[in-house]
């Protein structure tokens, strides 16, 4: 793996982990299950801290997705292509970003959506999160990558 | 505390009845404002309150049907450190907020013009303009109406009490053994339903006054469109050389207390604790998050810029190599 890709993977994994943890921390579970009692993890029960962290990592994720999208367009589909599983995860990520973004907007002053829409947003955000978690575990175990390189693949196969 | 109807309060009741007939027209005006759905607020003139608790009992009577009817015994909860909160045998407690008491009278002995005086202050939910209890509820069970009222939907609340934790005044109160969590995983998630003042939203929707306002013999509370009420609050504060609480607290609320003594003084002497809110200065709890929201608008721009920068760098590198 090229250094650039390694770096992206590293950044993505870090964001993914923190977004998941701080996202789950929006539910009052870490205190109930004494995870926040573990020394050094007290912040998990601080809703305002985990909320701010979720926003920060959310912003980094949005930035990363925008970066990779432009990079992909620039590379062209002959050089680099999303795999099927990569595409599926991408859709889930976009789902998370869209529902998350709408919720961030809701948290500004005012009542932009009806209560039922707010509940639907909350639940869809959670559903996308669970789906991405399970599917990412699956792709990790089955070693499915995000992208493939059509030209490089052909060349490599022909040579070796 | 038991309700004692004294002769004084009886006479007062009669006077109120007469007054309320006299002020029907102003009620009607307020009512049409309430019905219109624009943000409403209340002004509480602390100097007028005599601590008769008429409002407290009116609230109880009017909201009786909304109170929890828990099933007992409560399902066992895990881990065992999770405690049930049961107020169903203490429904007559009126000296603090409980799931069965959404308004109570706080008292503060203060000095005014060298004279000791006991102030009595009705306390309940402030109905924040951007309420963290609503905005941060993970299920959307706490809701805010267009008229600024915040309330908790007892049909979907799971009783995790996050709303209480994030409320600067820790207002919402929990009752175990009731609500949706019983039908889900009662042993592992949820712990009942949260309750608090809902501004008598159902009465307001009908153009009626909240019960506590209607019942007060001293007209301590005034309700109406927020901007008008805020103006009145400032005028009143100026006229009594007094102080306001709630206009800026937590970024602004829909409840304005006006007092002849500074709220720091009141806060020092009132009884505070569980179900007994303070009168401290409160910064806007949603501000950090909402400032960070801006970074989400900047993020994609930064991402695109970084990608272009890299693209450019790679290509100039290639060109340089080609040319050399
Ligand atoms: S005072 Fe507390 S419970 Fe009431 S609206 Fe504000 S945050 Fe919510
Ligand atoms: S507005 Fe209604 S619910 Fe709130 S304290 Fe007054 S009577 Fe009770
Ligand atoms: S607000 Fe009115 S009803 Fe309530 S205690 Fe004060 S005087 Fe009595």
Tab-separated table of C-alpha atoms and ligand atoms in Angstrom:
chain	number	residue	atom	x	y	z
A	1	UNK	CA	0.000	0.000	0.000
A	2	UNK	CA	1.332	3.419	-0.902
A	3	UNK	CA	2.176	5.797	1.923
A	4	UNK	CA	-0.648	8.107	0.897
A	5	UNK	CA	-3.178	5.285	1.119
A	6	UNK	CA	-1.803	4.112	4.441
A	7	UNK	CA	-2.233	7.596	5.806
A	8	UNK	CA	-5.838	7.797	4.541
A	9	UNK	CA	-6.644	4.395	6.062
A	10	UNK	CA	-5.134	5.497	9.346
A	11	UNK	CA	-7.113	8.763	9.389
A	12	UNK	CA	-10.339	7.019	8.376
A	13	UNK	CA	-9.965	4.330	11.063
A	14	UNK	CA	-9.331	6.930	13.749
A	15	UNK	CA	-12.351	9.011	12.695
A	16	UNK	CA	-14.493	5.879	12.408
A	17	UNK	CA	-13.618	4.702	15.928
A	18	UNK	CA	-14.142	8.083	17.582
A	19	UNK	CA	-17.356	8.792	15.702
A	20	UNK	CA	-18.747	5.413	16.748
A	21	UNK	CA	-17.772	5.812	20.393
A	22	UNK	CA	-18.904	9.428	20.735
A	23	UNK	CA	-22.055	8.574	18.777
A	24	UNK	CA	-22.970	5.776	21.163
A	25	UNK	CA	-22.122	8.139	24.012
A	26	UNK	CA	-25.131	10.230	22.954
A	27	UNK	CA	-27.215	7.473	24.534
A	28	UNK	CA	-27.007	7.281	28.308
A	29	UNK	CA	-25.272	3.897	28.375
A	30	UNK	CA	-21.633	4.402	29.307
A	31	UNK	CA	-22.513	5.546	32.789
A	32	UNK	CA	-25.131	2.848	33.352
A	33	UNK	CA	-22.710	0.116	32.308
A	34	UNK	CA	-19.832	1.636	34.325
A	35	UNK	CA	-17.608	2.047	31.264
A	36	UNK	CA	-17.223	5.712	32.211
A	37	UNK	CA	-15.964	4.556	35.636
A	38	UNK	CA	-12.835	3.113	34.031
A	39	UNK	CA	-10.008	5.557	34.787
A	40	UNK	CA	-9.448	7.821	31.800
A	41	UNK	CA	-12.887	7.151	30.290
A	42	UNK	CA	-14.948	9.477	32.489
A	43	UNK	CA	-15.432	11.816	29.523
A	44	UNK	CA	-17.659	9.172	27.894
A	45	UNK	CA	-20.421	10.150	30.314
A	46	UNK	CA	-20.007	13.883	29.645
A	47	UNK	CA	-22.681	14.546	27.039
A	48	UNK	CA	-21.461	18.011	26.070
A	49	UNK	CA	-17.880	16.769	25.578
A	50	UNK	CA	-18.839	13.743	23.477
A	51	UNK	CA	-21.293	15.905	21.538
A	52	UNK	CA	-18.555	18.405	20.625
A	53	UNK	CA	-16.156	15.564	19.758
A	54	UNK	CA	-18.779	13.950	17.533
A	55	UNK	CA	-19.144	17.241	15.663
A	56	UNK	CA	-15.379	17.672	15.269
A	57	UNK	CA	-14.809	14.148	13.959
A	58	UNK	CA	-17.920	14.524	11.818
A	59	UNK	CA	-16.386	17.585	10.194
A	60	UNK	CA	-13.110	15.719	9.580
A	61	UNK	CA	-15.064	12.843	8.005
A	62	UNK	CA	-16.916	15.228	5.696
A	63	UNK	CA	-13.591	16.792	4.705
A	64	UNK	CA	-12.049	13.377	4.042
A	65	UNK	CA	-15.002	12.188	1.957
A	66	UNK	CA	-14.895	15.393	-0.109
A	67	UNK	CA	-11.131	14.931	-0.606
A	68	UNK	CA	-11.472	11.319	-1.708
A	69	UNK	CA	-14.365	12.086	-4.034
A	70	UNK	CA	-12.380	14.747	-5.882
A	71	UNK	CA	-9.331	12.493	-5.945
A	72	UNK	CA	-11.420	9.695	-7.429
A	73	UNK	CA	-12.875	11.946	-10.107
A	74	UNK	CA	-9.403	13.216	-10.959
A	75	UNK	CA	-7.958	9.688	-11.119
A	76	UNK	CA	-10.676	8.446	-13.475
A	77	UNK	CA	-12.318	5.034	-13.430
A	78	UNK	CA	-9.548	3.349	-15.417
A	79	UNK	CA	-6.885	4.097	-12.898
A	80	UNK	CA	-8.878	3.557	-9.704
A	81	UNK	CA	-12.355	2.167	-9.048
A	82	UNK	CA	-14.501	1.636	-5.964
A	83	UNK	CA	-15.136	-2.037	-5.260
A	84	UNK	CA	-18.715	-3.204	-4.720
A	85	UNK	CA	-18.186	-3.321	-0.962
A	86	UNK	CA	-16.461	0.054	-1.089
A	87	UNK	CA	-19.459	1.445	-2.919
A	88	UNK	CA	-21.853	-0.043	-0.335
A	89	UNK	CA	-19.879	1.456	2.542
A	90	UNK	CA	-19.757	4.752	0.682
A	91	UNK	CA	-23.545	4.825	0.455
A	92	UNK	CA	-23.793	4.138	4.197
A	93	UNK	CA	-21.301	6.906	4.925
A	94	UNK	CA	-23.227	9.374	2.792
A	95	UNK	CA	-26.398	8.303	4.627
A	96	UNK	CA	-24.696	9.006	7.942
A	97	UNK	CA	-23.409	12.371	6.765
A	98	UNK	CA	-26.779	13.467	5.394
A	99	UNK	CA	-28.838	12.404	8.444
A	100	UNK	CA	-26.121	13.748	10.760
A	101	UNK	CA	-25.981	17.040	8.904
A	102	UNK	CA	-29.744	17.447	9.115
A	103	UNK	CA	-29.543	16.839	12.869
A	104	UNK	CA	-26.776	19.394	13.274
A	105	UNK	CA	-29.044	21.863	11.501
A	106	UNK	CA	-31.902	20.920	13.842
A	107	UNK	CA	-29.716	21.654	16.870
A	108	UNK	CA	-29.363	25.281	15.844
A	109	UNK	CA	-32.083	27.414	17.408
A	110	UNK	CA	-35.616	26.869	16.143
A	111	UNK	CA	-37.853	23.965	15.198
A	112	UNK	CA	-37.150	23.207	11.535
A	113	UNK	CA	-38.720	19.727	11.542
A	114	UNK	CA	-41.712	18.098	13.145
A	115	UNK	CA	-41.091	15.745	16.103
A	116	UNK	CA	-41.753	12.654	14.006
A	117	UNK	CA	-39.106	13.710	11.468
A	118	UNK	CA	-36.625	14.241	14.311
A	119	UNK	CA	-37.289	10.698	15.584
A	120	UNK	CA	-36.962	9.259	12.081
A	121	UNK	CA	-33.638	11.094	11.622
A	122	UNK	CA	-32.346	9.797	14.972
A	123	UNK	CA	-33.284	6.224	14.125
A	124	UNK	CA	-32.015	6.304	10.520
A	125	UNK	CA	-28.702	7.741	11.691
A	126	UNK	CA	-28.430	4.882	14.198
A	127	UNK	CA	-29.495	2.314	11.554
A	128	UNK	CA	-26.842	3.531	9.068
A	129	UNK	CA	-24.290	3.397	11.868
A	130	UNK	CA	-25.159	-0.187	12.820
A	131	UNK	CA	-25.187	-1.269	9.157
A	132	UNK	CA	-21.775	0.310	8.535
A	133	UNK	CA	-20.363	-1.220	11.709
A	134	UNK	CA	-21.460	-4.736	10.798
A	135	UNK	CA	-20.533	-4.426	7.136
A	136	UNK	CA	-17.108	-2.959	7.954
A	137	UNK	CA	-16.443	-5.864	10.305
A	138	UNK	CA	-17.420	-8.213	7.460
A	139	UNK	CA	-15.134	-6.514	4.921
A	140	UNK	CA	-12.321	-6.485	7.454
A	141	UNK	CA	-12.620	-10.224	8.049
A	142	UNK	CA	-12.996	-11.059	4.357
A	143	UNK	CA	-10.194	-8.581	3.495
A	144	UNK	CA	-12.259	-6.706	0.924
A	145	UNK	CA	-10.646	-3.411	-0.029
A	146	UNK	CA	-12.338	-0.082	-0.788
A	147	UNK	CA	-10.783	0.364	-4.217
A	148	UNK	CA	-9.283	-1.623	-7.034
A	149	UNK	CA	-6.911	-0.487	-9.794
A	150	UNK	CA	-8.132	-1.912	-13.116
A	151	UNK	CA	-5.011	-1.125	-15.134
A	152	UNK	CA	-2.513	-1.976	-12.429
A	153	UNK	CA	-4.402	-5.238	-11.756
A	154	UNK	CA	-4.192	-6.323	-15.383
A	155	UNK	CA	-0.526	-5.422	-15.626
A	156	UNK	CA	0.310	-7.206	-12.369
A	157	UNK	CA	-1.628	-10.302	-13.416
A	158	UNK	CA	0.076	-10.429	-16.805
A	159	UNK	CA	3.542	-10.055	-15.450
A	160	UNK	CA	3.251	-12.449	-12.546
B	1	UNK	CA	-47.021	19.379	52.925
B	2	UNK	CA	-50.835	19.316	53.027
B	3	UNK	CA	-52.992	21.953	51.497
B	4	UNK	CA	-54.761	24.030	54.073
B	5	UNK	CA	-57.538	26.226	52.814
B	6	UNK	CA	-57.398	29.189	55.128
B	7	UNK	CA	-60.079	31.849	55.302
B	8	UNK	CA	-57.561	34.179	53.742
B	9	UNK	CA	-57.010	31.998	50.730
B	10	UNK	CA	-60.749	31.432	50.416
B	11	UNK	CA	-61.426	35.147	50.285
B	12	UNK	CA	-58.549	35.512	47.910
B	13	UNK	CA	-60.075	32.855	45.699
B	14	UNK	CA	-63.321	34.788	45.569
B	15	UNK	CA	-61.466	37.982	44.735
B	16	UNK	CA	-59.570	36.202	41.980
B	17	UNK	CA	-62.769	34.916	40.470
B	18	UNK	CA	-64.085	38.459	40.338
B	19	UNK	CA	-60.805	39.769	38.950
B	20	UNK	CA	-60.617	37.106	36.310
B	21	UNK	CA	-64.053	38.096	35.035
B	22	UNK	CA	-62.877	41.701	34.937
B	23	UNK	CA	-59.747	40.830	33.041
B	24	UNK	CA	-61.421	38.517	30.547
B	25	UNK	CA	-60.628	40.872	27.721
B	26	UNK	CA	-56.885	40.878	28.430
B	27	UNK	CA	-57.110	37.092	28.762
B	28	UNK	CA	-58.796	36.938	25.402
B	29	UNK	CA	-56.050	39.050	23.878
B	30	UNK	CA	-53.350	36.826	25.361
B	31	UNK	CA	-55.314	33.759	24.286
B	32	UNK	CA	-55.361	34.781	20.644
B	33	UNK	CA	-51.590	35.329	20.836
B	34	UNK	CA	-51.205	31.874	22.368
B	35	UNK	CA	-53.264	30.245	19.662
B	36	UNK	CA	-51.292	31.865	16.847
B	37	UNK	CA	-48.300	29.580	17.450
B	38	UNK	CA	-45.675	32.328	17.755
B	39	UNK	CA	-43.065	32.027	20.529
B	40	UNK	CA	-44.654	32.721	23.880
B	41	UNK	CA	-43.069	33.577	27.186
B	42	UNK	CA	-44.044	34.216	30.768
B	43	UNK	CA	-42.998	36.948	33.136
B	44	UNK	CA	-42.944	36.149	36.850
B	45	UNK	CA	-43.019	39.113	39.167
B	46	UNK	CA	-41.434	37.624	42.279
B	47	UNK	CA	-42.315	40.644	44.384
B	48	UNK	CA	-46.017	39.810	43.985
B	49	UNK	CA	-45.928	36.130	44.961
B	50	UNK	CA	-47.319	35.377	48.428
B	51	UNK	CA	-46.453	31.689	48.369
B	52	UNK	CA	-50.043	30.485	48.666
B	53	UNK	CA	-49.319	27.493	46.390
B	54	UNK	CA	-52.575	27.897	44.482
B	55	UNK	CA	-50.529	27.503	41.296
B	56	UNK	CA	-48.916	24.311	42.548
B	57	UNK	CA	-52.255	22.635	43.230
B	58	UNK	CA	-53.809	23.987	40.062
B	59	UNK	CA	-50.970	22.407	38.092
B	60	UNK	CA	-51.491	19.090	39.871
B	61	UNK	CA	-55.214	19.119	39.257
B	62	UNK	CA	-54.976	20.175	35.655
B	63	UNK	CA	-52.246	17.722	34.687
B	64	UNK	CA	-53.426	14.735	36.735
B	65	UNK	CA	-54.220	12.699	33.628
B	66	UNK	CA	-50.650	13.079	32.349
B	67	UNK	CA	-49.067	11.707	35.530
B	68	UNK	CA	-47.393	8.279	35.471
B	69	UNK	CA	-49.310	5.150	36.413
B	70	UNK	CA	-46.432	2.732	36.963
B	71	UNK	CA	-46.739	-1.040	36.927
B	72	UNK	CA	-45.405	-2.775	40.005
B	73	UNK	CA	-43.267	-4.645	40.785
B	74	UNK	CA	-40.723	-2.955	38.550
B	75	UNK	CA	-38.770	-5.228	36.206
B	76	UNK	CA	-35.279	-6.039	37.447
B	77	UNK	CA	-32.610	-3.829	35.883
B	78	UNK	CA	-28.964	-4.575	35.047
B	79	UNK	CA	-26.416	-3.846	36.238
B	80	UNK	CA	-27.801	-3.962	39.758
B	81	UNK	CA	-26.394	-0.481	40.430
B	82	UNK	CA	-29.211	0.970	38.281
B	83	UNK	CA	-31.737	2.286	40.741
B	84	UNK	CA	-35.468	2.535	40.240
B	85	UNK	CA	-36.949	5.963	40.958
B	86	UNK	CA	-40.385	5.685	42.434
B	87	UNK	CA	-42.544	8.676	43.303
B	88	UNK	CA	-45.876	6.916	42.990
B	89	UNK	CA	-46.262	6.652	46.773
B	90	UNK	CA	-45.165	10.253	47.285
B	91	UNK	CA	-47.515	12.014	44.929
B	92	UNK	CA	-48.345	14.672	47.526
B	93	UNK	CA	-44.761	15.947	47.804
B	94	UNK	CA	-44.891	19.638	46.886
B	95	UNK	CA	-41.583	20.970	48.201
B	96	UNK	CA	-39.584	19.976	45.125
B	97	UNK	CA	-40.026	18.907	41.511
B	98	UNK	CA	-41.128	15.292	41.056
B	99	UNK	CA	-42.841	13.364	38.242
B	100	UNK	CA	-46.074	14.248	40.081
B	101	UNK	CA	-45.182	17.844	40.866
B	102	UNK	CA	-44.013	20.033	38.009
B	103	UNK	CA	-44.063	23.321	39.903
B	104	UNK	CA	-43.074	24.152	43.442
B	105	UNK	CA	-42.533	27.229	45.580
B	106	UNK	CA	-38.983	28.036	46.586
B	107	UNK	CA	-38.397	30.462	49.402
B	108	UNK	CA	-35.613	32.916	50.052
B	109	UNK	CA	-35.196	35.162	53.056
B	110	UNK	CA	-33.515	38.299	51.802
B	111	UNK	CA	-32.975	41.828	52.919
B	112	UNK	CA	-34.802	44.598	51.091
B	113	UNK	CA	-34.179	48.203	52.191
B	114	UNK	CA	-32.696	46.977	55.445
B	115	UNK	CA	-35.762	44.859	56.161
B	116	UNK	CA	-35.820	41.083	56.168
B	117	UNK	CA	-38.387	39.669	53.771
B	118	UNK	CA	-39.311	36.217	52.603
B	119	UNK	CA	-39.567	35.903	48.860
B	120	UNK	CA	-41.515	32.992	47.443
B	121	UNK	CA	-40.676	31.899	43.929
B	122	UNK	CA	-42.583	29.488	41.678
B	123	UNK	CA	-40.067	27.151	40.011
B	124	UNK	CA	-40.548	24.896	37.016
B	125	UNK	CA	-39.084	24.325	33.548
B	126	UNK	CA	-37.724	27.546	32.002
B	127	UNK	CA	-38.712	26.540	28.438
B	128	UNK	CA	-35.340	27.447	26.963
B	129	UNK	CA	-35.286	28.950	23.488
B	130	UNK	CA	-32.871	26.284	22.280
B	131	UNK	CA	-33.544	23.564	24.861
B	132	UNK	CA	-30.729	21.028	25.298
B	133	UNK	CA	-33.226	18.567	26.822
B	134	UNK	CA	-35.005	18.549	23.454
B	135	UNK	CA	-32.093	18.924	21.091
B	136	UNK	CA	-29.929	16.278	22.745
B	137	UNK	CA	-32.591	13.619	23.395
B	138	UNK	CA	-31.279	10.601	21.478
B	139	UNK	CA	-34.790	9.444	20.478
B	140	UNK	CA	-36.540	12.675	19.696
B	141	UNK	CA	-38.854	12.038	22.643
B	142	UNK	CA	-38.351	15.501	24.057
B	143	UNK	CA	-39.956	17.889	21.631
B	144	UNK	CA	-40.188	21.615	21.124
B	145	UNK	CA	-43.304	23.185	19.693
B	146	UNK	CA	-43.218	26.173	17.361
B	147	UNK	CA	-44.523	28.356	20.191
B	148	UNK	CA	-41.383	27.564	22.194
B	149	UNK	CA	-42.942	25.053	24.580
B	150	UNK	CA	-40.758	22.053	25.309
B	151	UNK	CA	-42.321	18.833	26.497
B	152	UNK	CA	-41.492	15.177	26.846
B	153	UNK	CA	-43.549	12.616	24.950
B	154	UNK	CA	-44.409	10.017	27.598
B	155	UNK	CA	-45.273	7.473	24.888
B	156	UNK	CA	-41.733	7.267	23.519
B	157	UNK	CA	-39.478	8.451	26.376
B	158	UNK	CA	-37.282	5.621	27.673
B	159	UNK	CA	-36.302	7.338	30.915
B	160	UNK	CA	-32.544	7.385	30.373
B	161	UNK	CA	-32.610	10.833	32.008
B	162	UNK	CA	-30.176	12.427	29.563
B	163	UNK	CA	-32.527	15.403	29.402
B	164	UNK	CA	-32.098	15.878	33.139
B	165	UNK	CA	-28.312	15.626	32.924
B	166	UNK	CA	-28.030	18.176	30.120
B	167	UNK	CA	-30.594	20.601	31.585
B	168	UNK	CA	-28.742	23.414	33.365
B	169	UNK	CA	-31.407	23.259	36.098
B	170	UNK	CA	-31.804	19.455	36.122
B	171	UNK	CA	-35.555	19.934	35.713
B	172	UNK	CA	-36.990	16.670	34.252
B	173	UNK	CA	-37.853	14.049	36.881
B	174	UNK	CA	-38.014	10.290	36.419
B	175	UNK	CA	-40.623	7.693	37.313
B	176	UNK	CA	-39.669	4.040	36.879
B	177	UNK	CA	-42.065	1.293	35.782
B	178	UNK	CA	-43.891	3.208	33.089
B	179	UNK	CA	-43.484	3.777	29.367
B	180	UNK	CA	-42.066	2.227	26.230
B	181	UNK	CA	-38.968	0.676	27.829
B	182	UNK	CA	-41.229	-1.948	29.430
B	183	UNK	CA	-42.017	-3.268	25.930
B	184	UNK	CA	-38.383	-3.265	24.757
B	185	UNK	CA	-35.541	-4.538	26.947
B	186	UNK	CA	-36.569	-3.379	30.426
B	187	UNK	CA	-33.668	-5.178	32.064
B	188	UNK	CA	-30.994	-3.556	29.922
B	189	UNK	CA	-32.173	-0.224	28.557
B	190	UNK	CA	-34.334	2.598	29.850
B	191	UNK	CA	-35.717	3.216	33.295
B	192	UNK	CA	-39.154	4.783	32.953
B	193	UNK	CA	-40.326	8.158	31.715
B	194	UNK	CA	-39.206	11.736	32.421
B	195	UNK	CA	-41.741	14.360	33.489
B	196	UNK	CA	-41.751	18.125	33.691
B	197	UNK	CA	-43.889	21.210	33.102
B	198	UNK	CA	-45.247	21.121	29.546
B	199	UNK	CA	-46.563	24.697	29.739
B	200	UNK	CA	-50.085	23.210	29.643
B	201	UNK	CA	-49.526	22.881	25.891
B	202	UNK	CA	-52.914	21.236	25.427
B	203	UNK	CA	-54.715	24.142	27.084
B	204	UNK	CA	-52.658	26.675	25.148
B	205	UNK	CA	-53.531	24.924	21.887
B	206	UNK	CA	-57.163	25.618	22.780
B	207	UNK	CA	-56.383	29.259	23.516
B	208	UNK	CA	-56.711	28.688	27.257
B	209	UNK	CA	-54.373	29.888	30.005
B	210	UNK	CA	-51.959	27.485	31.712
B	211	UNK	CA	-53.502	26.278	34.966
B	212	UNK	CA	-50.904	27.895	37.230
B	213	UNK	CA	-51.410	31.309	35.654
B	214	UNK	CA	-55.159	31.100	35.823
B	215	UNK	CA	-55.127	30.078	39.488
B	216	UNK	CA	-52.766	32.711	40.853
B	217	UNK	CA	-54.645	35.238	43.024
B	218	UNK	CA	-51.800	37.748	42.769
B	219	UNK	CA	-51.335	37.679	38.996
B	220	UNK	CA	-47.694	36.836	39.491
B	221	UNK	CA	-47.376	35.468	35.963
B	222	UNK	CA	-48.082	37.205	32.682
B	223	UNK	CA	-48.075	35.257	29.447
B	224	UNK	CA	-47.937	36.442	25.855
B	225	UNK	CA	-45.762	36.820	22.747
B	226	UNK	CA	-42.099	36.604	23.755
B	227	UNK	CA	-40.938	39.999	22.510
B	228	UNK	CA	-43.827	41.764	24.221
B	229	UNK	CA	-43.334	39.919	27.487
B	230	UNK	CA	-39.589	40.538	27.415
B	231	UNK	CA	-40.261	44.259	26.960
B	232	UNK	CA	-42.651	44.190	29.902
B	233	UNK	CA	-40.076	42.340	31.995
B	234	UNK	CA	-37.457	45.014	31.328
B	235	UNK	CA	-39.910	47.791	32.087
B	236	UNK	CA	-40.916	46.113	35.326
B	237	UNK	CA	-37.278	45.573	36.302
B	238	UNK	CA	-36.522	49.244	35.678
B	239	UNK	CA	-39.587	50.380	37.623
B	240	UNK	CA	-38.671	48.336	40.711
B	241	UNK	CA	-34.953	48.908	40.288
B	242	UNK	CA	-34.758	45.137	40.061
B	243	UNK	CA	-33.189	42.242	38.234
B	244	UNK	CA	-34.113	39.757	35.506
B	245	UNK	CA	-33.337	36.051	35.292
B	246	UNK	CA	-34.042	33.907	32.246
B	247	UNK	CA	-33.705	36.396	29.413
B	248	UNK	CA	-30.074	35.450	28.724
B	249	UNK	CA	-29.655	32.283	30.759
B	250	UNK	CA	-28.761	29.238	28.678
B	251	UNK	CA	-28.764	31.484	25.628
B	252	UNK	CA	-32.262	32.762	26.413
B	253	UNK	CA	-35.380	31.133	27.837
B	254	UNK	CA	-39.102	31.776	27.623
B	255	UNK	CA	-39.389	32.474	31.353
B	256	UNK	CA	-38.410	35.810	32.857
B	257	UNK	CA	-38.196	36.183	36.620
B	258	UNK	CA	-38.154	39.771	37.817
B	259	UNK	CA	-36.937	40.350	41.355
B	260	UNK	CA	-36.228	43.320	43.612
B	261	UNK	CA	-33.003	41.646	44.791
B	262	UNK	CA	-30.099	40.268	42.734
B	263	UNK	CA	-30.454	36.616	41.805
B	264	UNK	CA	-26.979	35.856	43.191
B	265	UNK	CA	-28.378	36.860	46.585
B	266	UNK	CA	-31.451	34.683	46.116
B	267	UNK	CA	-29.306	31.811	44.923
B	268	UNK	CA	-27.193	31.990	48.062
B	269	UNK	CA	-30.131	31.486	50.397
B	270	UNK	CA	-32.491	29.131	48.572
B	271	UNK	CA	-32.463	25.417	49.233
B	272	UNK	CA	-30.843	23.749	46.227
B	273	UNK	CA	-30.411	20.111	45.292
B	274	UNK	CA	-32.363	17.319	43.660
B	275	UNK	CA	-35.581	18.715	42.205
B	276	UNK	CA	-34.689	22.142	43.597
B	277	UNK	CA	-33.184	24.295	40.852
B	278	UNK	CA	-30.616	27.029	41.425
B	279	UNK	CA	-30.593	30.654	40.277
B	280	UNK	CA	-27.025	30.705	38.991
B	281	UNK	CA	-25.869	32.423	35.830
B	282	UNK	CA	-26.024	29.871	33.008
B	283	UNK	CA	-23.997	30.027	29.802
B	284	UNK	CA	-25.504	28.863	26.504
B	285	UNK	CA	-25.118	25.073	26.638
B	286	UNK	CA	-25.737	24.557	22.905
B	287	UNK	CA	-23.249	27.222	21.844
B	288	UNK	CA	-20.087	25.094	21.517
B	289	UNK	CA	-21.866	22.544	19.338
B	290	UNK	CA	-23.507	25.181	17.225
B	291	UNK	CA	-20.200	26.990	16.701
B	292	UNK	CA	-18.626	23.700	15.678
B	293	UNK	CA	-21.448	23.205	13.174
B	294	UNK	CA	-19.742	25.846	11.070
B	295	UNK	CA	-16.707	23.579	10.728
B	296	UNK	CA	-18.943	21.086	8.904
B	297	UNK	CA	-19.657	23.695	6.271
B	298	UNK	CA	-15.955	24.518	5.938
B	299	UNK	CA	-14.852	20.849	5.945
B	300	UNK	CA	-15.928	19.868	2.405
B	301	UNK	CA	-14.352	23.030	1.002
B	302	UNK	CA	-11.117	22.202	2.789
B	303	UNK	CA	-11.291	18.602	1.543
B	304	UNK	CA	-11.790	19.676	-2.073
B	305	UNK	CA	-9.004	22.256	-1.773
B	306	UNK	CA	-6.625	19.636	-0.363
B	307	UNK	CA	-7.446	17.238	-3.199
B	308	UNK	CA	-6.791	19.937	-5.801
B	309	UNK	CA	-3.553	20.895	-4.082
B	310	UNK	CA	-2.395	17.293	-4.181
B	311	UNK	CA	-3.465	16.868	-7.813
B	312	UNK	CA	-1.573	19.994	-8.763
B	313	UNK	CA	1.523	18.963	-6.799
B	314	UNK	CA	1.562	15.491	-8.388
B	315	UNK	CA	1.156	16.866	-11.882
B	316	UNK	CA	3.837	19.533	-11.539
B	317	UNK	CA	6.080	16.819	-10.141
B	318	UNK	CA	5.413	14.677	-13.219
B	319	UNK	CA	5.950	17.597	-15.539
B	320	UNK	CA	9.175	18.508	-13.765
B	321	UNK	CA	10.400	14.967	-14.124
B	322	UNK	CA	9.406	14.924	-17.807
B	323	UNK	CA	11.184	18.220	-18.459
B	324	UNK	CA	14.363	17.363	-16.651
C	1	LIG	S1	-35.140	24.322	31.642
C	1	LIG	FE1	-34.284	22.305	31.338
C	1	LIG	S2	-36.040	21.016	30.972
C	1	LIG	FE2	-36.731	23.126	30.666
C	1	LIG	S3	-36.457	23.532	28.468
C	1	LIG	FE3	-34.580	24.209	29.486
C	1	LIG	S4	-33.231	22.416	29.348
C	1	LIG	FE4	-35.306	21.685	28.975
C	2	LIG	S1	-47.638	25.766	32.815
C	2	LIG	FE1	-49.016	24.068	33.266
C	2	LIG	S2	-47.649	22.322	33.490
C	2	LIG	FE2	-46.369	24.144	33.673
C	2	LIG	S3	-46.278	24.599	35.853
C	2	LIG	FE3	-47.993	25.786	35.023
C	2	LIG	S4	-49.757	24.478	35.304
C	2	LIG	FE4	-47.976	23.188	35.542
C	3	LIG	S1	-47.365	32.326	41.990
C	3	LIG	FE1	-49.410	33.013	42.652
C	3	LIG	S2	-50.472	31.132	43.087
C	3	LIG	FE2	-48.343	30.613	43.032
C	3	LIG	S3	-47.682	30.788	45.110
C	3	LIG	FE3	-47.256	32.752	44.184
C	3	LIG	S4	-49.061	33.958	44.625
C	3	LIG	FE4	-49.642	31.867	45.008
